[in-house]
mmCIF file with all atom_site columns, C-alpha atoms in Angstrom:
data_model
loop_
_atom_site.group_PDB
_atom_site.id
_atom_site.type_symbol
_atom_site.label_atom_id
_atom_site.label_alt_id
_atom_site.label_comp_id
_atom_site.label_asym_id
_atom_site.label_entity_id
_atom_site.label_seq_id
_atom_site.pdbx_PDB_ins_code
_atom_site.Cartn_x
_atom_site.Cartn_y
_atom_site.Cartn_z
_atom_site.occupancy
_atom_site.B_iso_or_equiv
_atom_site.pdbx_formal_charge
_atom_site.auth_seq_id
_atom_site.auth_comp_id
_atom_site.auth_asym_id
_atom_site.auth_atom_id
_atom_site.pdbx_PDB_model_num
ATOM 1   C CA . MET N 1 1   ? 0.000  0.000  0.000   1.00 0.00 ? 1161 MET N CA 1
ATOM 2   C CA . LYS N 1 2   ? 2.823  2.384  0.900   1.00 0.00 ? 1162 LYS N CA 1
ATOM 3   C CA . MET N 1 3   ? 4.487  1.706  -2.448  1.00 0.00 ? 1163 MET N CA 1
ATOM 4   C CA . LEU N 1 4   ? 1.246  2.421  -4.303  1.00 0.00 ? 1164 LEU N CA 1
ATOM 5   C CA . SER N 1 5   ? 0.813  5.651  -2.368  1.00 0.00 ? 1165 SER N CA 1
ATOM 6   C CA . SER N 1 6   ? 4.360  6.716  -3.242  1.00 0.00 ? 1166 SER N CA 1
ATOM 7   C CA . LEU N 1 7   ? 3.794  5.922  -6.914  1.00 0.00 ? 1167 LEU N CA 1
ATOM 8   C CA . ALA N 1 8   ? 0.533  7.867  -6.889  1.00 0.00 ? 1168 ALA N CA 1
ATOM 9   C CA . LEU N 1 9   ? 2.216  10.883 -5.280  1.00 0.00 ? 1169 LEU N CA 1
ATOM 10  C CA . GLY N 1 10  ? 5.063  10.676 -7.762  1.00 0.00 ? 1170 GLY N CA 1
ATOM 11  C CA . LEU N 1 11  ? 2.640  10.577 -10.671 1.00 0.00 ? 1171 LEU N CA 1
ATOM 12  C CA . LEU N 1 12  ? 0.686  13.545 -9.326  1.00 0.00 ? 1172 LEU N CA 1
ATOM 13  C CA . ALA N 1 13  ? 3.916  15.498 -8.840  1.00 0.00 ? 1173 ALA N CA 1
ATOM 14  C CA . ALA N 1 14  ? 4.996  14.701 -12.399 1.00 0.00 ? 1174 ALA N CA 1
ATOM 15  C CA . ILE N 1 15  ? 1.646  15.821 -13.800 1.00 0.00 ? 1175 ILE N CA 1
ATOM 16  C CA . ALA N 1 16  ? 1.740  19.023 -11.744 1.00 0.00 ? 1176 ALA N CA 1
ATOM 17  C CA . GLY N 1 17  ? 5.303  19.716 -12.849 1.00 0.00 ? 1177 GLY N CA 1
ATOM 18  C CA . ALA N 1 18  ? 4.373  19.145 -16.487 1.00 0.00 ? 1178 ALA N CA 1
ATOM 19  C CA . ARG N 1 19  ? 1.485  21.580 -16.224 1.00 0.00 ? 1179 ARG N CA 1
ATOM 20  C CA . VAL N 1 20  ? 3.667  24.241 -14.606 1.00 0.00 ? 1180 VAL N CA 1
ATOM 21  C CA . TYR N 1 21  ? 6.287  23.758 -17.326 1.00 0.00 ? 1181 TYR N CA 1
ATOM 22  C CA . GLN N 1 22  ? 3.710  24.076 -20.093 1.00 0.00 ? 1182 GLN N CA 1
ATOM 23  C CA . ALA N 1 23  ? 2.066  27.128 -18.515 1.00 0.00 ? 1183 ALA N CA 1
ATOM 24  C CA . PHE N 1 24  ? 5.099  29.141 -17.426 1.00 0.00 ? 1184 PHE N CA 1
ATOM 25  C CA . TRP N 1 25  ? 8.403  27.779 -18.685 1.00 0.00 ? 1185 TRP N CA 1
ATOM 26  C CA . ARG N 1 26  ? 8.036  26.143 -22.065 1.00 0.00 ? 1186 ARG N CA 1
ATOM 27  C CA . ARG N 1 27  ? 7.676  29.251 -24.254 1.00 0.00 ? 1187 ARG N CA 1
ATOM 28  C CA . PRO N 1 28  ? 10.557 31.140 -22.555 1.00 0.00 ? 1188 PRO N CA 1
ATOM 29  C CA . ILE N 1 29  ? 12.747 28.056 -22.989 1.00 0.00 ? 1189 ILE N CA 1
ATOM 30  C CA . LEU N 1 30  ? 11.800 27.483 -26.627 1.00 0.00 ? 1190 LEU N CA 1
ATOM 31  C CA . ASP N 1 31  ? 11.882 31.180 -27.581 1.00 0.00 ? 1191 ASP N CA 1
ATOM 32  C CA . TRP N 1 32  ? 14.841 32.408 -25.534 1.00 0.00 ? 1192 TRP N CA 1
ATOM 33  C CA . GLY N 1 33  ? 16.044 35.810 -26.721 1.00 0.00 ? 1193 GLY N CA 1
ATOM 34  C CA . ALA N 1 34  ? 13.572 35.968 -29.606 1.00 0.00 ? 1194 ALA N CA 1
ATOM 35  C CA . ARG N 1 35  ? 11.067 38.771 -30.018 1.00 0.00 ? 1195 ARG N CA 1
ATOM 36  C CA . PRO N 1 36  ? 7.389  37.972 -30.639 1.00 0.00 ? 1196 PRO N CA 1
ATOM 37  C CA . ASP N 1 37  ? 7.645  39.050 -34.285 1.00 0.00 ? 1197 ASP N CA 1
ATOM 38  C CA . GLU N 1 38  ? 10.669 36.783 -34.784 1.00 0.00 ? 1198 GLU N CA 1
ATOM 39  C CA . VAL N 1 39  ? 8.833  33.825 -33.261 1.00 0.00 ? 1199 VAL N CA 1
ATOM 40  C CA . ALA N 1 40  ? 5.834  34.441 -35.537 1.00 0.00 ? 1200 ALA N CA 1
ATOM 41  C CA . ARG N 1 41  ? 7.867  35.224 -38.637 1.00 0.00 ? 1201 ARG N CA 1
ATOM 42  C CA . ARG N 1 42  ? 8.214  32.682 -41.413 1.00 0.00 ? 1202 ARG N CA 1
ATOM 43  C CA . LEU N 1 43  ? 11.907 31.921 -41.876 1.00 0.00 ? 1203 LEU N CA 1
ATOM 44  C CA . PRO N 1 44  ? 13.947 30.120 -44.524 1.00 0.00 ? 1204 PRO N CA 1
ATOM 45  C CA . GLY N 1 45  ? 13.691 26.384 -43.909 1.00 0.00 ? 1205 GLY N CA 1
ATOM 46  C CA . ASP N 1 46  ? 10.162 26.359 -42.516 1.00 0.00 ? 1206 ASP N CA 1
ATOM 47  C CA . GLU N 1 47  ? 9.013  24.881 -45.811 1.00 0.00 ? 1207 GLU N CA 1
ATOM 48  C CA . PHE N 1 48  ? 11.102 21.743 -45.255 1.00 0.00 ? 1208 PHE N CA 1
ATOM 49  C CA . LEU N 1 49  ? 9.135  20.640 -42.176 1.00 0.00 ? 1209 LEU N CA 1
ATOM 50  C CA . GLU N 1 50  ? 5.747  22.310 -42.051 1.00 0.00 ? 1210 GLU N CA 1
ATOM 51  C CA . ALA N 1 51  ? 4.119  19.835 -39.644 1.00 0.00 ? 1211 ALA N CA 1
ATOM 52  C CA . ALA N 1 52  ? 6.671  20.103 -36.827 1.00 0.00 ? 1212 ALA N CA 1
ATOM 53  C CA . ASP N 1 53  ? 5.764  18.907 -33.332 1.00 0.00 ? 1213 ASP N CA 1
ATOM 54  C CA . VAL N 1 54  ? 8.206  21.340 -31.716 1.00 0.00 ? 1214 VAL N CA 1
ATOM 55  C CA . VAL N 1 55  ? 9.493  24.702 -32.971 1.00 0.00 ? 1215 VAL N CA 1
ATOM 56  C CA . ALA N 1 56  ? 12.186 26.551 -31.025 1.00 0.00 ? 1216 ALA N CA 1
ATOM 57  C CA . THR N 1 57  ? 13.173 30.058 -32.129 1.00 0.00 ? 1217 THR N CA 1
ATOM 58  C CA . ARG N 1 58  ? 16.104 31.568 -30.242 1.00 0.00 ? 1218 ARG N CA 1
ATOM 59  C CA . ALA N 1 59  ? 17.908 34.778 -31.056 1.00 0.00 ? 1219 ALA N CA 1
ATOM 60  C CA . ILE N 1 60  ? 20.555 37.247 -30.005 1.00 0.00 ? 1220 ILE N CA 1
ATOM 61  C CA . THR N 1 61  ? 21.677 40.755 -30.918 1.00 0.00 ? 1221 THR N CA 1
ATOM 62  C CA . ILE N 1 62  ? 25.230 40.909 -32.234 1.00 0.00 ? 1222 ILE N CA 1
ATOM 63  C CA . GLU N 1 63  ? 26.986 44.271 -32.385 1.00 0.00 ? 1223 GLU N CA 1
ATOM 64  C CA . ALA N 1 64  ? 28.662 43.408 -35.663 1.00 0.00 ? 1224 ALA N CA 1
ATOM 65  C CA . PRO N 1 65  ? 27.714 43.357 -39.351 1.00 0.00 ? 1225 PRO N CA 1
ATOM 66  C CA . PRO N 1 66  ? 26.684 40.152 -41.151 1.00 0.00 ? 1226 PRO N CA 1
ATOM 67  C CA . SER N 1 67  ? 30.149 40.005 -42.739 1.00 0.00 ? 1227 SER N CA 1
ATOM 68  C CA . ALA N 1 68  ? 31.676 39.387 -39.289 1.00 0.00 ? 1228 ALA N CA 1
ATOM 69  C CA . ILE N 1 69  ? 29.147 36.653 -38.441 1.00 0.00 ? 1229 ILE N CA 1
ATOM 70  C CA . TRP N 1 70  ? 29.178 34.685 -41.684 1.00 0.00 ? 1230 TRP N CA 1
ATOM 71  C CA . PRO N 1 71  ? 32.768 33.312 -41.444 1.00 0.00 ? 1231 PRO N CA 1
ATOM 72  C CA . TRP N 1 72  ? 31.911 31.690 -38.100 1.00 0.00 ? 1232 TRP N CA 1
ATOM 73  C CA . LEU N 1 73  ? 28.601 30.339 -39.343 1.00 0.00 ? 1233 LEU N CA 1
ATOM 74  C CA . ILE N 1 74  ? 29.840 28.893 -42.622 1.00 0.00 ? 1234 ILE N CA 1
ATOM 75  C CA . GLN N 1 75  ? 32.592 26.890 -40.911 1.00 0.00 ? 1235 GLN N CA 1
ATOM 76  C CA . MET N 1 76  ? 30.304 25.235 -38.362 1.00 0.00 ? 1236 MET N CA 1
ATOM 77  C CA . GLY N 1 77  ? 29.822 21.496 -38.189 1.00 0.00 ? 1237 GLY N CA 1
ATOM 78  C CA . PRO N 1 78  ? 31.472 18.241 -37.097 1.00 0.00 ? 1238 PRO N CA 1
ATOM 79  C CA . GLY N 1 79  ? 34.940 17.898 -38.551 1.00 0.00 ? 1239 GLY N CA 1
ATOM 80  C CA . ARG N 1 80  ? 34.898 21.646 -39.154 1.00 0.00 ? 1240 ARG N CA 1
ATOM 81  C CA . GLY N 1 81  ? 34.557 24.514 -36.672 1.00 0.00 ? 1241 GLY N CA 1
ATOM 82  C CA . GLY N 1 82  ? 32.222 22.773 -34.233 1.00 0.00 ? 1242 GLY N CA 1
ATOM 83  C CA . VAL N 1 83  ? 29.124 24.571 -32.970 1.00 0.00 ? 1243 VAL N CA 1
ATOM 84  C CA . TYR N 1 84  ? 30.663 26.943 -30.374 1.00 0.00 ? 1244 TYR N CA 1
ATOM 85  C CA . THR N 1 85  ? 28.861 25.360 -27.435 1.00 0.00 ? 1245 THR N CA 1
ATOM 86  C CA . TYR N 1 86  ? 30.021 23.154 -24.559 1.00 0.00 ? 1246 TYR N CA 1
ATOM 87  C CA . ASP N 1 87  ? 32.290 20.769 -26.440 1.00 0.00 ? 1247 ASP N CA 1
ATOM 88  C CA . TRP N 1 88  ? 32.761 18.545 -23.406 1.00 0.00 ? 1248 TRP N CA 1
ATOM 89  C CA . ILE N 1 89  ? 29.011 17.881 -23.281 1.00 0.00 ? 1249 ILE N CA 1
ATOM 90  C CA . GLU N 1 90  ? 28.819 17.238 -27.031 1.00 0.00 ? 1250 GLU N CA 1
ATOM 91  C CA . ASN N 1 91  ? 31.711 14.806 -26.753 1.00 0.00 ? 1251 ASN N CA 1
ATOM 92  C CA . LEU N 1 92  ? 30.062 12.847 -23.939 1.00 0.00 ? 1252 LEU N CA 1
ATOM 93  C CA . PHE N 1 93  ? 27.767 11.664 -26.744 1.00 0.00 ? 1253 PHE N CA 1
ATOM 94  C CA . GLY N 1 94  ? 30.702 10.851 -29.032 1.00 0.00 ? 1254 GLY N CA 1
ATOM 95  C CA . LEU N 1 95  ? 30.117 13.776 -31.404 1.00 0.00 ? 1255 LEU N CA 1
ATOM 96  C CA . ASP N 1 96  ? 33.829 14.740 -31.581 1.00 0.00 ? 1256 ASP N CA 1
ATOM 97  C CA . MET N 1 97  ? 33.129 18.487 -31.598 1.00 0.00 ? 1257 MET N CA 1
ATOM 98  C CA . HIS N 1 98  ? 35.938 21.022 -31.288 1.00 0.00 ? 1258 HIS N CA 1
ATOM 99  C CA . SER N 1 99  ? 34.796 24.642 -31.476 1.00 0.00 ? 1259 SER N CA 1
ATOM 100 C CA . ALA N 1 100 ? 37.169 26.805 -33.497 1.00 0.00 ? 1260 ALA N CA 1
ATOM 101 C CA . ASP N 1 101 ? 38.491 30.065 -32.116 1.00 0.00 ? 1261 ASP N CA 1
ATOM 102 C CA . GLU N 1 102 ? 39.909 31.260 -35.421 1.00 0.00 ? 1262 GLU N CA 1
ATOM 103 C CA . ILE N 1 103 ? 38.555 31.518 -38.950 1.00 0.00 ? 1263 ILE N CA 1
ATOM 104 C CA . VAL N 1 104 ? 39.921 28.596 -40.956 1.00 0.00 ? 1264 VAL N CA 1
ATOM 105 C CA . PRO N 1 105 ? 40.207 29.318 -44.723 1.00 0.00 ? 1265 PRO N CA 1
ATOM 106 C CA . GLU N 1 106 ? 39.525 25.744 -45.852 1.00 0.00 ? 1266 GLU N CA 1
ATOM 107 C CA . TRP N 1 107 ? 36.186 25.784 -44.023 1.00 0.00 ? 1267 TRP N CA 1
ATOM 108 C CA . GLN N 1 108 ? 34.963 28.997 -45.627 1.00 0.00 ? 1268 GLN N CA 1
ATOM 109 C CA . SER N 1 109 ? 32.874 27.331 -48.300 1.00 0.00 ? 1269 SER N CA 1
ATOM 110 C CA . MET N 1 110 ? 29.832 25.088 -48.224 1.00 0.00 ? 1270 MET N CA 1
ATOM 111 C CA . GLU N 1 111 ? 27.376 24.329 -51.004 1.00 0.00 ? 1271 GLU N CA 1
ATOM 112 C CA . VAL N 1 112 ? 23.826 23.020 -51.037 1.00 0.00 ? 1272 VAL N CA 1
ATOM 113 C CA . GLY N 1 113 ? 24.076 19.258 -50.634 1.00 0.00 ? 1273 GLY N CA 1
ATOM 114 C CA . TYR N 1 114 ? 27.036 19.331 -48.269 1.00 0.00 ? 1274 TYR N CA 1
ATOM 115 C CA . THR N 1 115 ? 26.365 17.042 -45.299 1.00 0.00 ? 1275 THR N CA 1
ATOM 116 C CA . TRP N 1 116 ? 27.408 17.411 -41.696 1.00 0.00 ? 1276 TRP N CA 1
ATOM 117 C CA . ARG N 1 117 ? 28.056 13.865 -40.533 1.00 0.00 ? 1277 ARG N CA 1
ATOM 118 C CA . ASN N 1 118 ? 28.848 12.835 -36.980 1.00 0.00 ? 1278 ASN N CA 1
ATOM 119 C CA . PRO N 1 119 ? 30.916 9.777  -35.987 1.00 0.00 ? 1279 PRO N CA 1
ATOM 120 C CA . GLN N 1 120 ? 27.708 7.750  -35.579 1.00 0.00 ? 1280 GLN N CA 1
ATOM 121 C CA . GLY N 1 121 ? 26.945 8.281  -39.268 1.00 0.00 ? 1281 GLY N CA 1
ATOM 122 C CA . GLN N 1 122 ? 23.957 10.580 -38.754 1.00 0.00 ? 1282 GLN N CA 1
ATOM 123 C CA . GLY N 1 123 ? 23.852 13.421 -41.256 1.00 0.00 ? 1283 GLY N CA 1
ATOM 124 C CA . MET N 1 124 ? 22.347 16.850 -41.815 1.00 0.00 ? 1284 MET N CA 1
ATOM 125 C CA . ARG N 1 125 ? 22.254 18.142 -45.389 1.00 0.00 ? 1285 ARG N CA 1
ATOM 126 C CA . ALA N 1 126 ? 22.627 21.790 -46.373 1.00 0.00 ? 1286 ALA N CA 1
ATOM 127 C CA . GLU N 1 127 ? 19.384 22.803 -48.091 1.00 0.00 ? 1287 GLU N CA 1
ATOM 128 C CA . ILE N 1 128 ? 19.962 26.569 -48.218 1.00 0.00 ? 1288 ILE N CA 1
ATOM 129 C CA . VAL N 1 129 ? 23.297 28.397 -48.266 1.00 0.00 ? 1289 VAL N CA 1
ATOM 130 C CA . ASP N 1 130 ? 22.640 32.099 -48.810 1.00 0.00 ? 1290 ASP N CA 1
ATOM 131 C CA . PRO N 1 131 ? 25.824 34.080 -48.007 1.00 0.00 ? 1291 PRO N CA 1
ATOM 132 C CA . GLU N 1 132 ? 25.452 36.519 -45.113 1.00 0.00 ? 1292 GLU N CA 1
ATOM 133 C CA . ARG N 1 133 ? 21.725 35.713 -44.943 1.00 0.00 ? 1293 ARG N CA 1
ATOM 134 C CA . ALA N 1 134 ? 20.954 32.108 -44.030 1.00 0.00 ? 1294 ALA N CA 1
ATOM 135 C CA . ILE N 1 135 ? 22.042 28.499 -43.755 1.00 0.00 ? 1295 ILE N CA 1
ATOM 136 C CA . VAL N 1 136 ? 19.439 25.732 -43.404 1.00 0.00 ? 1296 VAL N CA 1
ATOM 137 C CA . MET N 1 137 ? 20.357 22.150 -42.521 1.00 0.00 ? 1297 MET N CA 1
ATOM 138 C CA . ARG N 1 138 ? 17.932 19.208 -42.700 1.00 0.00 ? 1298 ARG N CA 1
ATOM 139 C CA . ALA N 1 139 ? 18.400 15.790 -41.107 1.00 0.00 ? 1299 ALA N CA 1
ATOM 140 C CA . GLU N 1 140 ? 18.581 12.954 -43.605 1.00 0.00 ? 1300 GLU N CA 1
ATOM 141 C CA . ASP N 1 141 ? 15.539 11.320 -42.021 1.00 0.00 ? 1301 ASP N CA 1
ATOM 142 C CA . GLY N 1 142 ? 13.596 14.581 -42.473 1.00 0.00 ? 1302 GLY N CA 1
ATOM 143 C CA . ARG N 1 143 ? 12.641 14.855 -38.793 1.00 0.00 ? 1303 ARG N CA 1
ATOM 144 C CA . TRP N 1 144 ? 14.766 17.880 -37.899 1.00 0.00 ? 1304 TRP N CA 1
ATOM 145 C CA . VAL N 1 145 ? 15.426 21.191 -39.637 1.00 0.00 ? 1305 VAL N CA 1
ATOM 146 C CA . TRP N 1 146 ? 17.901 23.715 -38.223 1.00 0.00 ? 1306 TRP N CA 1
ATOM 147 C CA . ALA N 1 147 ? 17.942 27.225 -39.700 1.00 0.00 ? 1307 ALA N CA 1
ATOM 148 C CA . PHE N 1 148 ? 20.392 30.036 -38.994 1.00 0.00 ? 1308 PHE N CA 1
ATOM 149 C CA . VAL N 1 149 ? 19.181 33.431 -40.167 1.00 0.00 ? 1309 VAL N CA 1
ATOM 150 C CA . ILE N 1 150 ? 21.129 36.712 -40.214 1.00 0.00 ? 1310 ILE N CA 1
ATOM 151 C CA . VAL N 1 151 ? 19.001 39.892 -40.114 1.00 0.00 ? 1311 VAL N CA 1
ATOM 152 C CA . PRO N 1 152 ? 20.752 43.307 -40.293 1.00 0.00 ? 1312 PRO N CA 1
ATOM 153 C CA . GLU N 1 153 ? 19.392 45.756 -37.737 1.00 0.00 ? 1313 GLU N CA 1
ATOM 154 C CA . GLY N 1 154 ? 20.811 49.277 -37.469 1.00 0.00 ? 1314 GLY N CA 1
ATOM 155 C CA . ASP N 1 155 ? 24.553 49.036 -36.895 1.00 0.00 ? 1315 ASP N CA 1
ATOM 156 C CA . GLY N 1 156 ? 24.242 45.459 -35.682 1.00 0.00 ? 1316 GLY N CA 1
ATOM 157 C CA . THR N 1 157 ? 22.546 42.186 -36.511 1.00 0.00 ? 1317 THR N CA 1
ATOM 158 C CA . ARG N 1 158 ? 19.874 39.896 -35.161 1.00 0.00 ? 1318 ARG N CA 1
ATOM 159 C CA . PHE N 1 159 ? 21.037 36.294 -35.342 1.00 0.00 ? 1319 PHE N CA 1
ATOM 160 C CA . ILE N 1 160 ? 18.169 33.794 -35.245 1.00 0.00 ? 1320 ILE N CA 1
ATOM 161 C CA . SER N 1 161 ? 18.383 30.042 -34.758 1.00 0.00 ? 1321 SER N CA 1
ATOM 162 C CA . ARG N 1 162 ? 15.246 28.000 -35.413 1.00 0.00 ? 1322 ARG N CA 1
ATOM 163 C CA . ASN N 1 163 ? 14.864 24.278 -34.795 1.00 0.00 ? 1323 ASN N CA 1
ATOM 164 C CA . ARG N 1 164 ? 11.868 22.328 -36.093 1.00 0.00 ? 1324 ARG N CA 1
ATOM 165 C CA . PHE N 1 165 ? 11.377 18.738 -34.879 1.00 0.00 ? 1325 PHE N CA 1
ATOM 166 C CA . VAL N 1 166 ? 9.074  15.791 -35.354 1.00 0.00 ? 1326 VAL N CA 1
ATOM 167 C CA . LEU N 1 167 ? 8.907  13.772 -32.134 1.00 0.00 ? 1327 LEU N CA 1
ATOM 168 C CA . SER N 1 168 ? 9.239  10.015 -32.329 1.00 0.00 ? 1328 SER N CA 1
ATOM 169 C CA . GLY N 1 169 ? 8.541  7.082  -30.038 1.00 0.00 ? 1329 GLY N CA 1
ATOM 170 C CA . GLY N 1 170 ? 5.823  6.451  -27.510 1.00 0.00 ? 1330 GLY N CA 1
ATOM 171 C CA . THR N 1 171 ? 4.480  8.602  -24.700 1.00 0.00 ? 1331 THR N CA 1
ATOM 172 C CA . LEU N 1 172 ? 7.543  8.206  -22.465 1.00 0.00 ? 1332 LEU N CA 1
ATOM 173 C CA . ALA N 1 173 ? 9.931  9.146  -25.266 1.00 0.00 ? 1333 ALA N CA 1
ATOM 174 C CA . ARG N 1 174 ? 7.845  12.196 -26.122 1.00 0.00 ? 1334 ARG N CA 1
ATOM 175 C CA . TRP N 1 175 ? 7.770  13.292 -22.471 1.00 0.00 ? 1335 TRP N CA 1
ATOM 176 C CA . ALA N 1 176 ? 11.545 12.959 -22.311 1.00 0.00 ? 1336 ALA N CA 1
ATOM 177 C CA . SER N 1 177 ? 11.909 15.036 -25.472 1.00 0.00 ? 1337 SER N CA 1
ATOM 178 C CA . ILE N 1 178 ? 9.743  17.821 -24.085 1.00 0.00 ? 1338 ILE N CA 1
ATOM 179 C CA . TYR N 1 179 ? 10.649 17.937 -20.402 1.00 0.00 ? 1339 TYR N CA 1
ATOM 180 C CA . LEU N 1 180 ? 14.335 16.943 -20.584 1.00 0.00 ? 1340 LEU N CA 1
ATOM 181 C CA . MET N 1 181 ? 15.594 17.717 -24.077 1.00 0.00 ? 1341 MET N CA 1
ATOM 182 C CA . GLU N 1 182 ? 13.965 21.145 -24.425 1.00 0.00 ? 1342 GLU N CA 1
ATOM 183 C CA . PRO N 1 183 ? 15.650 22.657 -21.336 1.00 0.00 ? 1343 PRO N CA 1
ATOM 184 C CA . GLY N 1 184 ? 18.877 20.852 -22.260 1.00 0.00 ? 1344 GLY N CA 1
ATOM 185 C CA . SER N 1 185 ? 18.788 22.267 -25.772 1.00 0.00 ? 1345 SER N CA 1
ATOM 186 C CA . LEU N 1 186 ? 18.473 25.783 -24.329 1.00 0.00 ? 1346 LEU N CA 1
ATOM 187 C CA . VAL N 1 187 ? 21.658 25.334 -22.290 1.00 0.00 ? 1347 VAL N CA 1
ATOM 188 C CA . MET N 1 188 ? 23.579 24.225 -25.386 1.00 0.00 ? 1348 MET N CA 1
ATOM 189 C CA . GLU N 1 189 ? 22.061 26.642 -27.883 1.00 0.00 ? 1349 GLU N CA 1
ATOM 190 C CA . ARG N 1 190 ? 22.347 29.645 -25.612 1.00 0.00 ? 1350 ARG N CA 1
ATOM 191 C CA . ARG N 1 191 ? 26.055 28.912 -25.256 1.00 0.00 ? 1351 ARG N CA 1
ATOM 192 C CA . MET N 1 192 ? 26.309 28.648 -29.055 1.00 0.00 ? 1352 MET N CA 1
ATOM 193 C CA . LEU N 1 193 ? 24.601 32.000 -29.610 1.00 0.00 ? 1353 LEU N CA 1
ATOM 194 C CA . LEU N 1 194 ? 26.821 33.693 -27.043 1.00 0.00 ? 1354 LEU N CA 1
ATOM 195 C CA . GLY N 1 195 ? 29.872 32.031 -28.578 1.00 0.00 ? 1355 GLY N CA 1
ATOM 196 C CA . ILE N 1 196 ? 29.053 33.326 -32.053 1.00 0.00 ? 1356 ILE N CA 1
ATOM 197 C CA . LYS N 1 197 ? 28.272 36.776 -30.624 1.00 0.00 ? 1357 LYS N CA 1
ATOM 198 C CA . SER N 1 198 ? 31.625 36.947 -28.845 1.00 0.00 ? 1358 SER N CA 1
ATOM 199 C CA . ARG N 1 199 ? 33.603 35.783 -31.863 1.00 0.00 ? 1359 ARG N CA 1
ATOM 200 C CA . ALA N 1 200 ? 31.815 38.044 -34.347 1.00 0.00 ? 1360 ALA N CA 1
ATOM 201 C CA . GLU N 1 201 ? 32.071 41.163 -32.192 1.00 0.00 ? 1361 GLU N CA 1
ATOM 202 C CA . ARG N 1 202 ? 35.770 40.653 -31.618 1.00 0.00 ? 1362 ARG N CA 1
ATOM 203 C CA . LEU N 1 203 ? 36.347 40.073 -35.318 1.00 0.00 ? 1363 LEU N CA 1
ATOM 204 C CA . ALA N 1 204 ? 34.413 43.251 -36.158 1.00 0.00 ? 1364 ALA N CA 1
ATOM 205 C CA . ALA N 1 205 ? 36.475 45.230 -33.629 1.00 0.00 ? 1365 ALA N CA 1
ATOM 206 C CA . ARG N 1 206 ? 39.717 43.999 -35.176 1.00 0.00 ? 1366 ARG N CA 1
ATOM 207 C CA . GLN N 1 207 ? 38.460 44.776 -38.665 1.00 0.00 ? 1367 GLN N CA 1
ATOM 208 C CA . ALA N 1 208 ? 37.575 48.303 -37.575 1.00 0.00 ? 1368 ALA N CA 1
ATOM 209 C CA . ASP N 1 209 ? 40.966 48.795 -35.903 1.00 0.00 ? 1369 ASP N CA 1
ATOM 210 C CA . PRO N 1 210 ? 43.656 46.632 -37.559 1.00 0.00 ? 1370 PRO N CA 1
ATOM 211 C CA . ALA N 1 211 ? 46.265 47.990 -35.151 1.00 0.00 ? 1371 ALA N CA 1
ATOM 212 C CA . ARG N 1 212 ? 44.384 46.550 -32.198 1.00 0.00 ? 1372 ARG N CA 1
ATOM 213 C CA . SER N 1 213 ? 46.297 43.757 -30.496 1.00 0.00 ? 1373 SER N CA 1
ATOM 214 C CA . ALA N 1 214 ? 44.962 40.282 -31.208 1.00 0.00 ? 1374 ALA N CA 1
ATOM 215 C CA . VAL N 1 215 ? 42.662 38.773 -28.626 1.00 0.00 ? 1375 VAL N CA 1
ATOM 216 C CA . PRO N 1 216 ? 41.137 35.280 -28.480 1.00 0.00 ? 1376 PRO N CA 1
ATOM 217 C CA . THR N 1 217 ? 37.991 35.030 -30.602 1.00 0.00 ? 1377 THR N CA 1
ATOM 218 C CA . GLY N 1 218 ? 36.181 32.753 -28.191 1.00 0.00 ? 1378 GLY N CA 1
ATOM 219 C CA . ARG N 1 219 ? 36.321 31.329 -24.713 1.00 0.00 ? 1379 ARG N CA 1
ATOM 220 C CA . PRO N 1 220 ? 36.228 27.541 -24.972 1.00 0.00 ? 1380 PRO N CA 1
ATOM 221 C CA . ASP N 1 221 ? 37.282 27.265 -21.341 1.00 0.00 ? 1381 ASP N CA 1
ATOM 222 C CA . ALA N 1 222 ? 34.361 29.367 -20.061 1.00 0.00 ? 1382 ALA N CA 1
ATOM 223 C CA . THR N 1 223 ? 32.165 27.707 -17.495 1.00 0.00 ? 1383 THR N CA 1
ATOM 224 C CA . MET N 1 224 ? 28.389 27.796 -17.425 1.00 0.00 ? 1384 MET N CA 1
ATOM 225 C CA . ALA N 1 225 ? 28.621 30.282 -14.536 1.00 0.00 ? 1385 ALA N CA 1
ATOM 226 C CA . ASP N 1 226 ? 30.810 32.567 -16.669 1.00 0.00 ? 1386 ASP N CA 1
ATOM 227 C CA . GLU N 1 227 ? 28.231 32.578 -19.422 1.00 0.00 ? 1387 GLU N CA 1
ATOM 228 C CA . LEU N 1 228 ? 25.344 33.281 -17.058 1.00 0.00 ? 1388 LEU N CA 1
ATOM 229 C CA . GLU N 1 229 ? 26.895 36.707 -16.426 1.00 0.00 ? 1389 GLU N CA 1
ATOM 230 C CA . LEU N 1 230 ? 26.144 37.588 -20.047 1.00 0.00 ? 1390 LEU N CA 1
ATOM 231 C CA . VAL N 1 231 ? 22.402 36.902 -19.943 1.00 0.00 ? 1391 VAL N CA 1
ATOM 232 C CA . GLY N 1 232 ? 21.572 40.572 -19.639 1.00 0.00 ? 1392 GLY N CA 1
ATOM 233 C CA . THR N 1 233 ? 23.420 41.385 -22.887 1.00 0.00 ? 1393 THR N CA 1
ATOM 234 C CA . THR N 1 234 ? 21.457 39.068 -25.145 1.00 0.00 ? 1394 THR N CA 1
ATOM 235 C CA . ALA N 1 235 ? 18.449 41.134 -26.180 1.00 0.00 ? 1395 ALA N CA 1
#
């Protein structure tokens, strides 16, 4: 009887937690940094997965022109410049990611059809490569589309990342995707957005003042606590 009571309480707590997440936390997690018009806006890549179960639109203001963002974006990917997030977490899953802190000339080109492929053999194909405007990657199984969109704004740029997913599996797998993977994806993607922001702004500063002494273009050794100090600079 005691075991049944504990299971019942656990189930009620899980249901209550799920309702709180849906009511108060889910939209801020999925739309971190994005403005309402950016969330509602149709972006390149939406057409590749219209009937998505989950859409996350996250964004950041970068005090740099698109020309300072594009070199970092175009060289992203496994076996290339990484994704500028927590490499140690990526590599726990065997993804062999190593975020670049410099612009690498041989990674400065990518054409439609190019495929990011991780060590497990899973691939994402480039569907749109529009210089200084957008890159859209689509998973080979068609269940995930990841779009990166560059929008000039005044003297700076809005950088938007949109993920569209189709959930798979049964009820438990779907719950895990929503209540575990969504918050986890925010931790990783927020770090990526801040990493691109930092690199692009430093590149723009050096371009504006060539005599300026060189500084690192990223902080791969930064901890999560370090990055939390930058939350107030993201909008």
